[in-house]
Every structure is written in C-alpha cells, then in structure tokens.
Short mmCIF file of C-alpha atoms in Angstrom, two decimals:
data_model
loop_
_atom_site.label_atom_id
_atom_site.label_comp_id
_atom_site.label_asym_id
_atom_site.label_seq_id
_atom_site.Cartn_x
_atom_site.Cartn_y
_atom_site.Cartn_z
CA MET A 1 75.75 41.45 -34.17
CA VAL A 2 78.76 41.54 -36.47
CA GLY A 3 80.84 38.38 -36.49
CA ARG A 4 80.97 34.66 -35.92
CA ARG A 5 81.79 32.43 -32.97
CA VAL A 6 84.10 29.97 -34.75
CA TRP A 7 86.89 30.77 -37.19
CA ALA A 8 89.69 28.76 -38.77
CA ILE A 9 93.04 29.74 -40.25
CA ALA A 10 94.55 26.95 -42.35
CA GLU A 11 97.87 28.70 -42.99
CA GLY A 12 100.39 29.03 -40.21
CA TYR A 13 104.12 29.52 -40.41
CA ILE A 14 106.39 31.61 -38.22
CA PRO A 15 109.74 32.01 -39.98
CA GLY A 16 112.62 31.02 -37.72
CA ARG A 17 114.73 34.03 -38.65
CA SER A 18 114.36 37.80 -38.62
CA PHE A 19 116.77 40.42 -39.84
CA SER A 20 115.83 42.69 -36.95
CA ASP A 21 115.05 42.23 -33.28
CA GLN A 22 112.72 45.22 -33.11
CA ARG A 23 109.32 43.91 -32.11
CA GLU A 24 107.56 45.48 -35.07
CA LEU A 25 109.98 43.88 -37.54
CA ILE A 26 110.41 40.40 -36.08
CA SER A 27 108.96 37.69 -38.31
CA HIS A 28 105.52 37.00 -36.90
CA GLU A 29 101.98 35.86 -37.48
CA ALA A 30 98.93 37.49 -35.98
CA ALA A 31 95.29 36.67 -35.54
CA CYS A 32 93.68 40.09 -35.53
CA ILE A 33 90.47 39.73 -33.55
CA LEU A 34 87.79 42.40 -33.26
CA ASN A 35 85.17 42.19 -30.54
CA ALA A 36 82.63 44.79 -31.67
CA THR A 37 80.03 43.57 -29.18
CA GLU A 38 79.12 45.07 -25.80
CA THR A 39 80.23 41.89 -24.01
CA PRO A 40 83.72 40.60 -23.09
CA ALA A 41 84.87 37.80 -25.39
CA SER A 42 86.39 34.63 -23.93
CA ILE A 43 88.41 33.05 -26.71
CA GLU A 44 90.05 29.65 -27.05
CA ILE A 45 92.62 28.95 -29.74
CA THR A 46 93.54 25.40 -30.71
CA VAL A 47 96.70 24.91 -32.76
CA TYR A 48 97.04 21.98 -35.17
CA SER A 49 100.30 20.45 -36.38
CA THR A 50 101.43 18.15 -39.16
CA ASP A 51 102.61 15.27 -37.08
CA ARG A 52 101.12 15.39 -33.61
CA GLY A 53 97.89 16.17 -31.80
CA PRO A 54 96.55 19.68 -31.30
CA ALA A 55 97.97 22.05 -28.67
CA GLY A 56 95.87 24.27 -26.48
CA PRO A 57 93.42 25.68 -25.98
CA TYR A 58 95.25 28.93 -25.51
CA ARG A 59 92.88 31.30 -23.75
CA ILE A 60 92.59 35.02 -24.23
CA ARG A 61 90.02 37.62 -23.36
CA ILE A 62 89.06 40.69 -25.35
CA ASP A 63 87.15 43.54 -23.75
CA PRO A 64 83.93 44.85 -25.31
CA GLN A 65 84.46 47.12 -28.32
CA ARG A 66 88.16 46.44 -28.42
CA THR A 67 90.52 44.79 -30.89
CA ARG A 68 93.48 42.54 -30.24
CA HIS A 69 96.18 41.76 -32.77
CA LEU A 70 97.34 38.57 -31.15
CA ARG A 71 100.75 37.30 -32.20
CA PHE A 72 101.01 33.55 -32.40
CA ASN A 73 104.65 34.14 -31.45
CA ASP A 74 103.47 35.34 -28.04
CA LEU A 75 101.32 32.31 -27.24
CA SER A 76 104.47 30.83 -25.71
CA LEU A 77 104.62 33.32 -22.89
CA SER A 78 102.02 32.07 -20.46
CA ASP A 79 100.26 29.19 -22.13
CA PRO A 80 100.50 25.43 -22.51
CA GLU A 81 103.45 25.40 -24.93
CA PRO A 82 105.11 27.68 -27.45
CA ILE A 83 104.33 27.43 -31.17
CA PRO A 84 107.56 26.24 -32.77
CA ARG A 85 109.20 28.39 -35.45
CA ASP A 86 109.37 26.94 -38.97
CA PRO A 87 106.98 23.95 -38.85
CA PRO A 88 103.59 24.58 -40.48
CA TYR A 89 100.49 24.86 -38.30
CA SER A 90 96.80 25.79 -38.44
CA SER A 91 94.40 27.18 -35.88
CA VAL A 92 90.77 27.19 -34.84
CA ILE A 93 89.48 30.12 -32.83
CA ARG A 94 86.32 29.81 -30.71
CA SER A 95 84.69 32.74 -28.97
CA ASP A 96 81.63 32.95 -26.74
CA VAL A 97 80.49 36.10 -28.54
CA PRO A 98 80.68 36.95 -32.24
CA VAL A 99 84.06 38.30 -33.33
CA ILE A 100 85.88 38.95 -36.61
CA VAL A 101 89.26 37.34 -37.37
CA GLN A 102 91.91 38.22 -39.94
CA HIS A 103 95.24 36.46 -40.42
CA THR A 104 98.47 38.32 -41.19
CA ARG A 105 102.13 37.34 -41.52
CA LEU A 106 105.17 39.57 -41.63
CA ASP A 107 108.20 37.70 -42.98
CA SER A 108 111.45 39.47 -42.20
CA ARG A 109 113.96 36.79 -42.97
CA ASP A 110 115.16 39.32 -45.51
CA PRO A 111 115.46 43.04 -44.58
CA HIS A 112 112.97 43.78 -47.35
CA ILE A 113 109.92 42.39 -45.63
CA ALA A 114 107.03 40.49 -47.22
CA LEU A 115 103.41 40.54 -46.02
CA LEU A 116 100.35 38.39 -46.47
CA SER A 117 96.85 38.70 -45.07
CA THR A 118 93.43 37.15 -45.45
CA ILE A 119 90.12 37.05 -43.76
CA ALA A 120 89.97 33.81 -41.73
CA PHE A 121 87.33 31.19 -42.58
CA PRO A 122 84.08 32.02 -40.78
CA ALA A 123 82.49 28.74 -39.71
CA GLU A 124 78.74 28.33 -39.83
CA THR A 125 78.21 27.77 -36.14
CA MET B 1 71.99 44.06 -55.71
CA VAL B 2 75.68 43.27 -55.29
CA GLY B 3 77.02 43.81 -51.83
CA ARG B 4 76.30 44.03 -48.12
CA ARG B 5 75.42 46.84 -45.74
CA VAL B 6 77.84 45.95 -42.92
CA TRP B 7 81.50 44.97 -43.24
CA ALA B 8 84.33 44.50 -40.78
CA ILE B 9 88.12 44.67 -41.13
CA ALA B 10 89.90 43.13 -38.16
CA GLU B 11 93.40 44.09 -39.28
CA GLY B 12 94.53 47.66 -39.11
CA TYR B 13 98.02 49.09 -38.89
CA ILE B 14 99.45 52.21 -40.48
CA PRO B 15 103.24 52.04 -40.28
CA GLY B 16 104.69 55.17 -38.74
CA ARG B 17 107.45 55.50 -41.32
CA SER B 18 107.69 55.73 -45.08
CA PHE B 19 110.79 55.88 -47.24
CA SER B 20 109.08 58.32 -49.59
CA ASP B 21 106.75 61.27 -49.21
CA GLN B 22 105.09 60.73 -52.59
CA ARG B 23 101.42 60.12 -51.94
CA GLU B 24 101.38 56.84 -53.84
CA LEU B 25 104.32 55.47 -51.86
CA ILE B 26 103.51 56.64 -48.33
CA SER B 27 102.73 53.75 -45.98
CA HIS B 28 98.95 53.54 -45.92
CA GLU B 29 95.89 51.44 -45.46
CA ALA B 30 92.79 51.69 -47.60
CA ALA B 31 89.22 50.51 -47.44
CA CYS B 32 88.33 50.16 -51.11
CA ILE B 33 84.57 50.60 -51.32
CA LEU B 34 82.49 49.99 -54.43
CA ASN B 35 78.96 51.36 -54.67
CA ALA B 36 77.60 49.53 -57.72
CA THR B 37 74.04 50.57 -56.97
CA GLU B 38 72.03 53.41 -58.54
CA THR B 39 71.75 55.20 -55.18
CA PRO B 40 74.26 57.35 -53.26
CA ALA B 41 75.81 55.49 -50.33
CA SER B 42 76.04 57.12 -46.91
CA ILE B 43 78.75 55.30 -45.02
CA GLU B 44 79.82 55.35 -41.39
CA ILE B 45 83.15 53.93 -40.27
CA THR B 46 83.81 53.09 -36.64
CA VAL B 47 87.42 52.51 -35.59
CA TYR B 48 88.28 50.19 -32.69
CA SER B 49 91.44 50.31 -30.61
CA THR B 50 93.27 48.06 -28.20
CA ASP B 51 92.97 50.16 -25.10
CA ARG B 52 90.19 52.70 -25.43
CA GLY B 53 86.68 53.04 -26.77
CA PRO B 54 85.82 53.28 -30.44
CA ALA B 55 86.34 56.46 -32.48
CA GLY B 56 83.89 57.78 -35.02
CA PRO B 57 81.74 57.34 -36.83
CA TYR B 58 83.68 58.84 -39.69
CA ARG B 59 81.19 59.68 -42.43
CA ILE B 60 81.74 59.47 -46.15
CA ARG B 61 79.49 59.43 -49.17
CA ILE B 62 79.98 57.52 -52.41
CA ASP B 63 78.06 58.45 -55.53
CA PRO B 64 76.06 55.83 -57.42
CA GLN B 65 78.17 53.54 -59.60
CA ARG B 66 81.41 54.90 -58.28
CA THR B 67 84.29 53.49 -56.26
CA ARG B 68 86.29 55.10 -53.48
CA HIS B 69 89.65 53.87 -52.26
CA LEU B 70 89.50 55.51 -48.88
CA ARG B 71 92.77 55.85 -47.01
CA PHE B 72 92.49 55.43 -43.28
CA ASN B 73 95.43 57.86 -43.18
CA ASP B 74 93.12 60.57 -44.51
CA LEU B 75 90.37 60.10 -41.92
CA SER B 76 92.30 62.63 -39.84
CA LEU B 77 91.69 65.51 -42.19
CA SER B 78 88.14 66.53 -41.40
CA ASP B 79 86.79 64.02 -38.95
CA PRO B 80 86.54 63.40 -35.22
CA GLU B 81 90.19 62.41 -34.70
CA PRO B 82 93.11 61.03 -36.68
CA ILE B 83 93.94 57.34 -36.63
CA PRO B 84 97.30 57.12 -34.90
CA ARG B 85 100.24 55.58 -36.75
CA ASP B 86 101.68 52.33 -35.35
CA PRO B 87 99.01 51.17 -32.85
CA PRO B 88 96.78 48.35 -34.13
CA TYR B 89 93.14 49.06 -34.93
CA SER B 90 90.06 47.48 -36.54
CA SER B 91 87.06 48.95 -38.30
CA VAL B 92 83.37 48.37 -38.96
CA ILE B 93 81.84 49.92 -42.05
CA ARG B 94 78.07 50.52 -42.27
CA SER B 95 76.35 51.68 -45.44
CA ASP B 96 72.72 52.46 -46.17
CA VAL B 97 72.97 50.66 -49.52
CA PRO B 98 74.84 47.47 -50.37
CA VAL B 99 78.54 48.00 -51.09
CA ILE B 100 81.65 45.85 -51.44
CA VAL B 101 84.72 46.42 -49.25
CA GLN B 102 88.32 45.27 -49.68
CA HIS B 103 91.20 46.05 -47.33
CA THR B 104 94.71 46.86 -48.57
CA ARG B 105 97.97 47.99 -46.95
CA LEU B 106 101.07 49.37 -48.57
CA ASP B 107 104.04 49.21 -46.20
CA SER B 108 106.90 51.43 -47.35
CA ARG B 109 109.03 51.53 -44.25
CA ASP B 110 111.59 49.97 -46.57
CA PRO B 111 112.05 51.29 -50.14
CA HIS B 112 111.12 47.82 -51.37
CA ILE B 113 107.45 47.97 -50.54
CA ALA B 114 105.26 45.16 -49.24
CA LEU B 115 101.53 44.74 -49.93
CA LEU B 116 98.65 42.87 -48.39
CA SER B 117 94.97 42.72 -49.32
CA THR B 118 91.85 40.81 -48.42
CA ILE B 119 88.16 40.96 -48.92
CA ALA B 120 86.65 42.42 -45.74
CA PHE B 121 84.24 40.33 -43.65
CA PRO B 122 80.72 40.68 -45.05
CA ALA B 123 78.32 40.67 -42.10
CA GLU B 124 74.97 38.98 -42.39
CA THR B 125 72.88 42.05 -41.93
CA MET C 1 81.95 20.62 -37.78
CA VAL C 2 84.27 23.36 -39.02
CA GLY C 3 84.80 23.42 -42.76
CA ARG C 4 83.48 22.54 -46.18
CA ARG C 5 83.85 19.58 -48.50
CA VAL C 6 84.54 21.47 -51.73
CA TRP C 7 86.91 24.38 -52.24
CA ALA C 8 88.27 26.20 -55.26
CA ILE C 9 91.40 28.29 -55.84
CA ALA C 10 91.20 30.33 -59.03
CA GLU C 11 94.77 31.65 -58.87
CA GLY C 12 97.66 29.34 -59.58
CA TYR C 13 101.16 30.17 -60.74
CA ILE C 14 104.45 28.59 -59.77
CA PRO C 15 107.26 30.89 -60.87
CA GLY C 16 109.85 29.05 -62.93
CA ARG C 17 112.79 30.57 -61.14
CA SER C 18 114.03 30.83 -57.56
CA PHE C 19 117.04 32.67 -56.24
CA SER C 20 117.70 29.87 -53.74
CA ASP C 21 117.48 26.10 -53.78
CA GLN C 22 116.67 25.85 -50.07
CA ARG C 23 113.28 24.19 -49.79
CA GLU C 24 111.84 26.98 -47.67
CA LEU C 25 112.87 29.63 -50.18
CA ILE C 26 112.07 27.94 -53.49
CA SER C 27 109.23 29.67 -55.35
CA HIS C 28 106.15 27.66 -54.50
CA GLU C 29 102.40 27.56 -54.04
CA ALA C 30 100.65 25.74 -51.24
CA ALA C 31 97.15 24.66 -50.44
CA CYS C 32 97.14 24.70 -46.65
CA ILE C 33 94.50 22.21 -45.58
CA LEU C 34 93.27 21.74 -42.03
CA ASN C 35 91.35 18.63 -41.06
CA ALA C 36 89.96 19.57 -37.64
CA THR C 37 87.59 16.59 -37.59
CA GLU C 38 88.04 13.27 -35.79
CA THR C 39 88.04 11.39 -39.12
CA PRO C 40 90.77 10.93 -41.74
CA ALA C 41 90.21 13.11 -44.81
CA SER C 42 90.53 11.64 -48.30
CA ILE C 43 91.14 14.53 -50.64
CA GLU C 44 91.13 14.82 -54.42
CA ILE C 45 92.63 17.81 -56.19
CA THR C 46 91.79 18.60 -59.81
CA VAL C 47 94.04 21.06 -61.63
CA TYR C 48 92.69 23.23 -64.47
CA SER C 49 94.74 24.78 -67.26
CA THR C 50 94.28 27.47 -69.87
CA ASP C 51 94.53 25.35 -72.95
CA ARG C 52 93.89 21.71 -72.16
CA GLY C 53 91.64 19.51 -70.05
CA PRO C 54 91.99 19.11 -66.29
CA ALA C 55 94.72 16.97 -64.69
CA GLY C 56 94.19 14.70 -61.75
CA PRO C 57 92.66 13.96 -59.43
CA TYR C 58 95.74 14.08 -57.27
CA ARG C 59 94.94 12.18 -54.08
CA ILE C 60 96.14 12.95 -50.60
CA ARG C 61 95.09 11.93 -47.12
CA ILE C 62 95.15 14.00 -43.97
CA ASP C 63 94.93 12.38 -40.56
CA PRO C 64 92.32 13.53 -38.05
CA GLN C 65 93.20 16.78 -36.27
CA ARG C 66 96.19 17.42 -38.45
CA THR C 67 97.13 20.08 -40.99
CA ARG C 68 98.95 19.69 -44.25
CA HIS C 69 100.58 22.53 -46.16
CA LEU C 70 100.58 20.83 -49.53
CA ARG C 71 102.90 22.30 -52.14
CA PHE C 72 101.52 22.19 -55.65
CA ASN C 73 105.19 21.88 -56.63
CA ASP C 74 105.27 18.46 -54.99
CA LEU C 75 102.27 17.03 -56.80
CA SER C 76 104.73 15.96 -59.47
CA LEU C 77 106.46 13.45 -57.28
CA SER C 78 104.07 10.52 -57.26
CA ASP C 79 100.97 11.60 -59.09
CA PRO C 80 99.55 11.65 -62.61
CA GLU C 81 101.69 14.49 -63.92
CA PRO C 82 103.66 17.45 -62.62
CA ILE C 83 102.19 20.95 -62.57
CA PRO C 84 104.26 22.93 -65.05
CA ARG C 85 106.13 26.01 -63.86
CA ASP C 86 105.03 29.37 -65.29
CA PRO C 87 101.67 28.60 -66.96
CA PRO C 88 98.62 29.72 -64.98
CA TYR C 89 96.38 27.10 -63.38
CA SER C 90 93.44 26.76 -60.97
CA SER C 91 92.36 23.96 -58.65
CA VAL C 92 89.30 22.38 -57.08
CA ILE C 93 89.75 20.46 -53.84
CA ARG C 94 87.20 17.84 -52.77
CA SER C 95 87.29 16.15 -49.38
CA ASP C 96 85.07 13.47 -47.86
CA VAL C 97 85.03 15.35 -44.54
CA PRO C 98 84.86 19.11 -43.93
CA VAL C 99 88.24 20.83 -44.15
CA ILE C 100 89.52 24.40 -44.40
CA VAL C 101 91.72 25.54 -47.30
CA GLN C 102 93.97 28.57 -47.67
CA HIS C 103 96.11 29.42 -50.69
CA THR C 104 99.62 30.87 -50.39
CA ARG C 105 102.42 31.69 -52.83
CA LEU C 106 106.04 32.49 -52.11
CA ASP C 107 107.69 34.13 -55.11
CA SER C 108 111.48 34.05 -54.86
CA ARG C 109 112.47 34.95 -58.38
CA ASP C 110 114.12 37.88 -56.64
CA PRO C 111 116.11 37.34 -53.39
CA HIS C 112 113.69 39.72 -51.69
CA ILE C 113 110.69 37.43 -51.64
CA ALA C 114 107.05 38.36 -52.14
CA LEU C 115 104.06 36.63 -50.55
CA LEU C 116 100.36 36.38 -51.19
CA SER C 117 97.62 34.45 -49.41
CA THR C 118 93.87 34.14 -49.38
CA ILE C 119 91.18 31.94 -48.03
CA ALA C 120 90.09 29.63 -50.85
CA PHE C 121 86.49 29.79 -52.12
CA PRO C 122 84.26 27.58 -49.97
CA ALA C 123 81.67 25.96 -52.24
CA GLU C 124 78.15 25.44 -51.02
CA THR C 125 78.13 21.67 -51.23
CA MET D 1 78.21 23.26 -59.34
CA VAL D 2 81.18 25.10 -57.86
CA GLY D 3 80.99 28.86 -58.10
CA ARG D 4 78.84 31.93 -58.38
CA ARG D 5 77.48 33.98 -61.26
CA VAL D 6 78.29 37.45 -59.90
CA TRP D 7 81.51 38.60 -58.28
CA ALA D 8 82.94 41.96 -57.25
CA ILE D 9 86.48 43.22 -56.71
CA ALA D 10 86.55 46.51 -54.82
CA GLU D 11 90.32 47.04 -55.16
CA GLY D 12 91.81 47.98 -58.48
CA TYR D 13 95.05 49.76 -59.24
CA ILE D 14 97.51 49.19 -62.06
CA PRO D 15 100.76 50.93 -61.18
CA GLY D 16 101.91 53.20 -63.98
CA ARG D 17 105.51 52.06 -63.82
CA SER D 18 107.38 48.76 -64.06
CA PHE D 19 111.07 48.12 -63.65
CA SER D 20 110.96 45.50 -66.42
CA ASP D 21 109.19 45.15 -69.74
CA GLN D 22 109.05 41.35 -69.55
CA ARG D 23 105.38 40.38 -69.62
CA GLU D 24 105.65 38.33 -66.44
CA LEU D 25 107.20 41.21 -64.52
CA ILE D 26 105.18 44.17 -65.77
CA SER D 27 103.01 45.72 -63.03
CA HIS D 28 99.60 44.20 -63.54
CA GLU D 29 96.32 43.13 -62.01
CA ALA D 30 94.52 39.94 -62.86
CA ALA D 31 91.07 38.49 -62.35
CA CYS D 32 91.80 34.78 -62.24
CA ILE D 33 88.59 33.07 -63.35
CA LEU D 34 87.95 29.34 -63.19
CA ASN D 35 85.13 27.79 -65.20
CA ALA D 36 84.93 24.30 -63.69
CA THR D 37 81.59 23.60 -65.37
CA GLU D 38 80.94 21.59 -68.55
CA THR D 39 79.55 24.69 -70.30
CA PRO D 40 81.30 27.66 -71.93
CA ALA D 41 81.15 30.79 -69.77
CA SER D 42 80.18 34.14 -71.29
CA ILE D 43 81.50 36.79 -68.97
CA GLU D 44 80.91 40.53 -68.76
CA ILE D 45 83.17 42.79 -66.73
CA THR D 46 82.09 46.29 -65.71
CA VAL D 47 84.77 48.67 -64.47
CA TYR D 48 83.94 51.43 -61.98
CA SER D 49 85.90 54.64 -61.48
CA THR D 50 86.13 57.39 -58.91
CA ASP D 51 84.89 60.26 -60.98
CA ARG D 52 82.95 59.03 -64.00
CA GLY D 53 80.44 56.40 -64.99
CA PRO D 54 81.27 52.73 -65.45
CA ALA D 55 83.11 51.39 -68.50
CA GLY D 56 82.24 48.21 -70.30
CA PRO D 57 81.00 45.63 -70.28
CA TYR D 58 84.18 44.00 -71.45
CA ARG D 59 83.27 40.56 -72.76
CA ILE D 60 85.31 37.40 -72.52
CA ARG D 61 84.57 33.72 -72.95
CA ILE D 62 86.08 30.83 -71.04
CA ASP D 63 85.83 27.29 -72.34
CA PRO D 64 84.44 24.51 -70.17
CA GLN D 65 86.88 23.20 -67.58
CA ARG D 66 89.42 25.87 -68.30
CA THR D 67 90.91 28.76 -66.32
CA ARG D 68 91.74 32.24 -67.50
CA HIS D 69 94.04 34.64 -65.65
CA LEU D 70 92.73 37.79 -67.24
CA ARG D 71 94.92 40.85 -66.95
CA PHE D 72 93.01 44.08 -66.53
CA ASN D 73 95.97 45.60 -68.39
CA ASP D 74 94.91 43.69 -71.49
CA LEU D 75 91.31 44.84 -71.50
CA SER D 76 92.55 47.76 -73.56
CA LEU D 77 93.46 45.69 -76.56
CA SER D 78 90.12 44.98 -78.18
CA ASP D 79 87.49 46.39 -75.91
CA PRO D 80 85.58 49.62 -75.34
CA GLU D 81 88.44 51.51 -73.70
CA PRO D 82 91.67 50.82 -71.86
CA ILE D 83 91.80 50.86 -68.06
CA PRO D 84 94.03 53.81 -67.20
CA ARG D 85 97.17 53.22 -65.18
CA ASP D 86 97.34 54.78 -61.69
CA PRO D 87 93.72 55.82 -60.99
CA PRO D 88 91.83 53.49 -58.65
CA TYR D 89 89.03 51.32 -60.03
CA SER D 90 86.72 48.45 -59.06
CA SER D 91 85.02 45.73 -61.09
CA VAL D 92 81.93 43.56 -61.20
CA ILE D 93 82.11 40.26 -63.06
CA ARG D 94 78.95 38.56 -64.32
CA SER D 95 78.96 35.09 -65.86
CA ASP D 96 76.15 32.99 -67.29
CA VAL D 97 77.51 29.91 -65.54
CA PRO D 98 79.03 29.62 -62.05
CA VAL D 99 82.72 30.54 -61.92
CA ILE D 100 85.28 31.31 -59.24
CA VAL D 101 87.19 34.62 -59.18
CA GLN D 102 90.40 35.63 -57.41
CA HIS D 103 92.09 39.01 -57.59
CA THR D 104 95.87 39.42 -57.77
CA ARG D 105 98.27 42.34 -58.26
CA LEU D 106 101.93 42.29 -59.06
CA ASP D 107 103.54 45.64 -58.34
CA SER D 108 106.95 46.00 -60.01
CA ARG D 109 107.53 49.71 -59.68
CA ASP D 110 110.55 48.53 -57.70
CA PRO D 111 112.68 45.61 -58.98
CA HIS D 112 111.84 43.78 -55.76
CA ILE D 113 108.22 43.02 -56.56
CA ALA D 114 105.27 43.02 -54.17
CA LEU D 115 102.19 40.81 -54.45
CA LEU D 116 98.66 40.84 -53.11
CA SER D 117 95.76 38.47 -53.66
CA THR D 118 92.30 37.79 -52.35
CA ILE D 119 89.22 35.86 -53.19
CA ALA D 120 86.77 38.23 -54.86
CA PHE D 121 83.38 38.92 -53.21
CA PRO D 122 80.89 36.24 -54.23
CA ALA D 123 77.51 37.91 -54.62
CA GLU D 124 74.38 36.12 -53.57
CA THR D 125 72.76 35.97 -56.99
#
C-alpha cells in the first residue's frame, strides 16, 4: 500500500492579497492528497498557529483511487473556523488509510506569480 | 542500488495556457526519472483524477544508466489517453528496477515563469 | 509522536537586496518549525559556512502545539552573531522533542518575487 | 552523525540563457552539500544523460564542519567534461562521510527569476 497515515506540513502562509480574483490565480495553499487505495479515506486536518491553540480537526473524505487538491483557503467554508490570511500556520493530516501528501503555494500578490512545493513530512506511524 | 521501485506524486496540474509555444517554455510538468542501475527499467505510470477512475498505466522504458525527464504533457502522444490541462491529478510510478523520481512544474501562463520541484514520495516497497 | 529531533537544511542564502522594506516582502529565509507535541521544545540551531567554523547554537523555544516560522534574518537580533547576507550557509536544527522542519526562501531582489521550499532532511536520531 | 553517504538528484537542467552575467544571477543549478562531521568529505559526483553514458566522477572535497554550494555549471572548469547547457541530466553523489544534499535551480532566462529547490533523495546505503 503506497502512503502513510500521518503527515505534517510545517510551512503555511496564505498571502492576504491577490492580483486576480480568478479562482486559479488567487493566492492559495493546497494540500494535494492522493488516496491510491481501494478504500475511502477519512481525513482529519489540525491547523497550528503561532499564538493560540490548534484549530480543527477539519474533516474531509477522499474516495478510493481519487486525488484531492484541497485548498487551505477553502477550509473556511463549512468547518470550525477559517484559516486567517497572512499569519503563519502549520498542519498535521491524519488519515485512516495510507495516503500521499504534497504541499503547494501559489503567491499572486504580484501578477507574475511565484510557486513553491514540497513533499509533506511522512510520519512514522 | 540507489532508488526505489514505487513512487508517488500527489501534486499534478498542467496549466492550460502558455505565453510561448517554444517547447522549453510551454507550461508543463515532468517526472524526472533516473535509472542508475545496469538494467533497463520498465516503468508504469498510473494517473489519478478527482472525479473518475485512474488512467493508464502509461508505459515507458529507460535504458541503464540513463535519465528521462518525462513530460506528463507528452503522455497523450501514444498512450491510452491524454492528461487534460487544468484539472488536478496525481500519479503513481512503478518500476521493475530501483529508480529515483523528482517532480517539476514550469508554469508559463505569464511570460515571467514560475517553477516548483520536489522529490517524489518514495514508497516502502 | 510526529517529528524528529534532528534536522538539517543544506541550502542557505539570504539575498543582500530587496525591492521592498515591508517585512513580508524583504528577501528572507525561514525554518518553519512545528511543535505538535504537548511539551515545550528547546531548539538549538547551528549555522555552517563555507570558509570558517560553525556559528551558534542559536537558541529558541516553541510552546506546545504551536508553530514558529523562524527567519534566519532575525537570528541577528539577540544571538551570537548575525547571519551575513549573500554568502551561502547551511544549518542543523536540534530539538529536545520531536518537531517538523520546512525550509523556505522568498527572494525579492526583483519586485516579482521568487519562492522555493522543501522539507528539511530528517536525521535518524 | 547527521546525513547519508549516497544521494541522488533526478532533476537537472541548466538553462542556456541568462539575462545577466553577474555570477549571482546567471542561470545555474547547485548541489548544496553540508559536511557537519569532524572529518573531511571526499565526494564523487556522477552525471547521467538522456542519450549517452554517465560522465565523471567529478571529485570535490569539503572540509569538516563546512558547507559547499556547488554549482553544476562550474564542474566544467577542472573536471572531465563540462555539463552541457539545456539538455536534461541527473546526478548521484557519493561521499565517504555522511553529508546532506539539497538541489536548487535559479532560472534567469527572464529578468524576473524563478527558483526551485528540494531535498535530494537520500539513498539507504
């Protein structure tokens, strides 16, 4: 089975500005999560801040053999509380089946966008 | 032997636009695969989507002691189906000999390009 | 427990120029450190240079269940010596509890910023 | 001891153009290598191509407790053969003591530079 059940992303920063309001060009961060198993994945995301206790867990579900590029920006829609723009944060992602997680940011404060990406940290357990 | 037989890339996004039609500047994603062994590598790539079952496997071969910077854009040329531009995807890469995989995107929607890269996730098996 | 006690970042470069003097847009490097444990983390950072012995350790503390996006730029404020702009450096980060470390640079020599990020190297011990 | 003795970087591409001829802004790729041990590191780099056998090994030495941000561009100066600009390549880095390796590219074909970076792949041996 390809993946791990616990992942962490130490970086986290959603720029408060965007030059465009097109969804694909709004400043955002994503946790790209692949569930390559034959089983639905129930996932809980806990978000850590600099100066107060963790928020969450935010819950999502990913169908078997599907991927989800989850925007941290969108965690505000139906979950405990939105992730504020500009303050730094981190996240821990727990799944009941093995998944793979990659972290990506698109920064469009300037019209000439910048990107970053990294594999998340795969925890041992 | 340097490498692993199974790798996963959770990110995947080929921008639908490019400011240039020069091959080196077209928006693209690559799986850079190094076969440092003395044996040819037979590789199968499975591509996962958000809303339908996986596509593939796409099959490629890499000669011994050679590298291949495979563009996901080019998987459309001779394989089961093209990877659509704009929708998110993920991939799992299986090789019969150990290889090393790195994931890179060049985004040239704007003439001032943006880049991202990360080591892929090396699975245990 | 999610994390490791020793991490290394082989890249290190703080550009000597910035197009802006806004804190969020000054050229900088950060070690984003998540302490997801229930215990305060005492952290020591050693900085390696090309042509002289290591500097540090710089000491920081991170409260339980908090994150800190530590700018290498700011290590000059109250610690043994500032990290010079422009020369390359590397760092080793040691914590008394498991943490997760990610490395990020924002390069704003040009008004159209560039970003890079990667998970740091998680040492075995 | 922090590090590994064998690392691989599957990506490799030195853009053939640069908008500037200042060393810090020339398009380049670097293997940032940290030797945090108390022992000098003797390092051999093998470079893999798409269509011919490997070049090298290129040999470098890193003093104890020092870092070296080695530009692949500079391997041409005193070593078996230069790395050509534009064709893709990969590399394997072998050291006699544990080191840490990170891969970074600065692409300055356009005056508004782009960056990428990732931890290299730490081999098991």
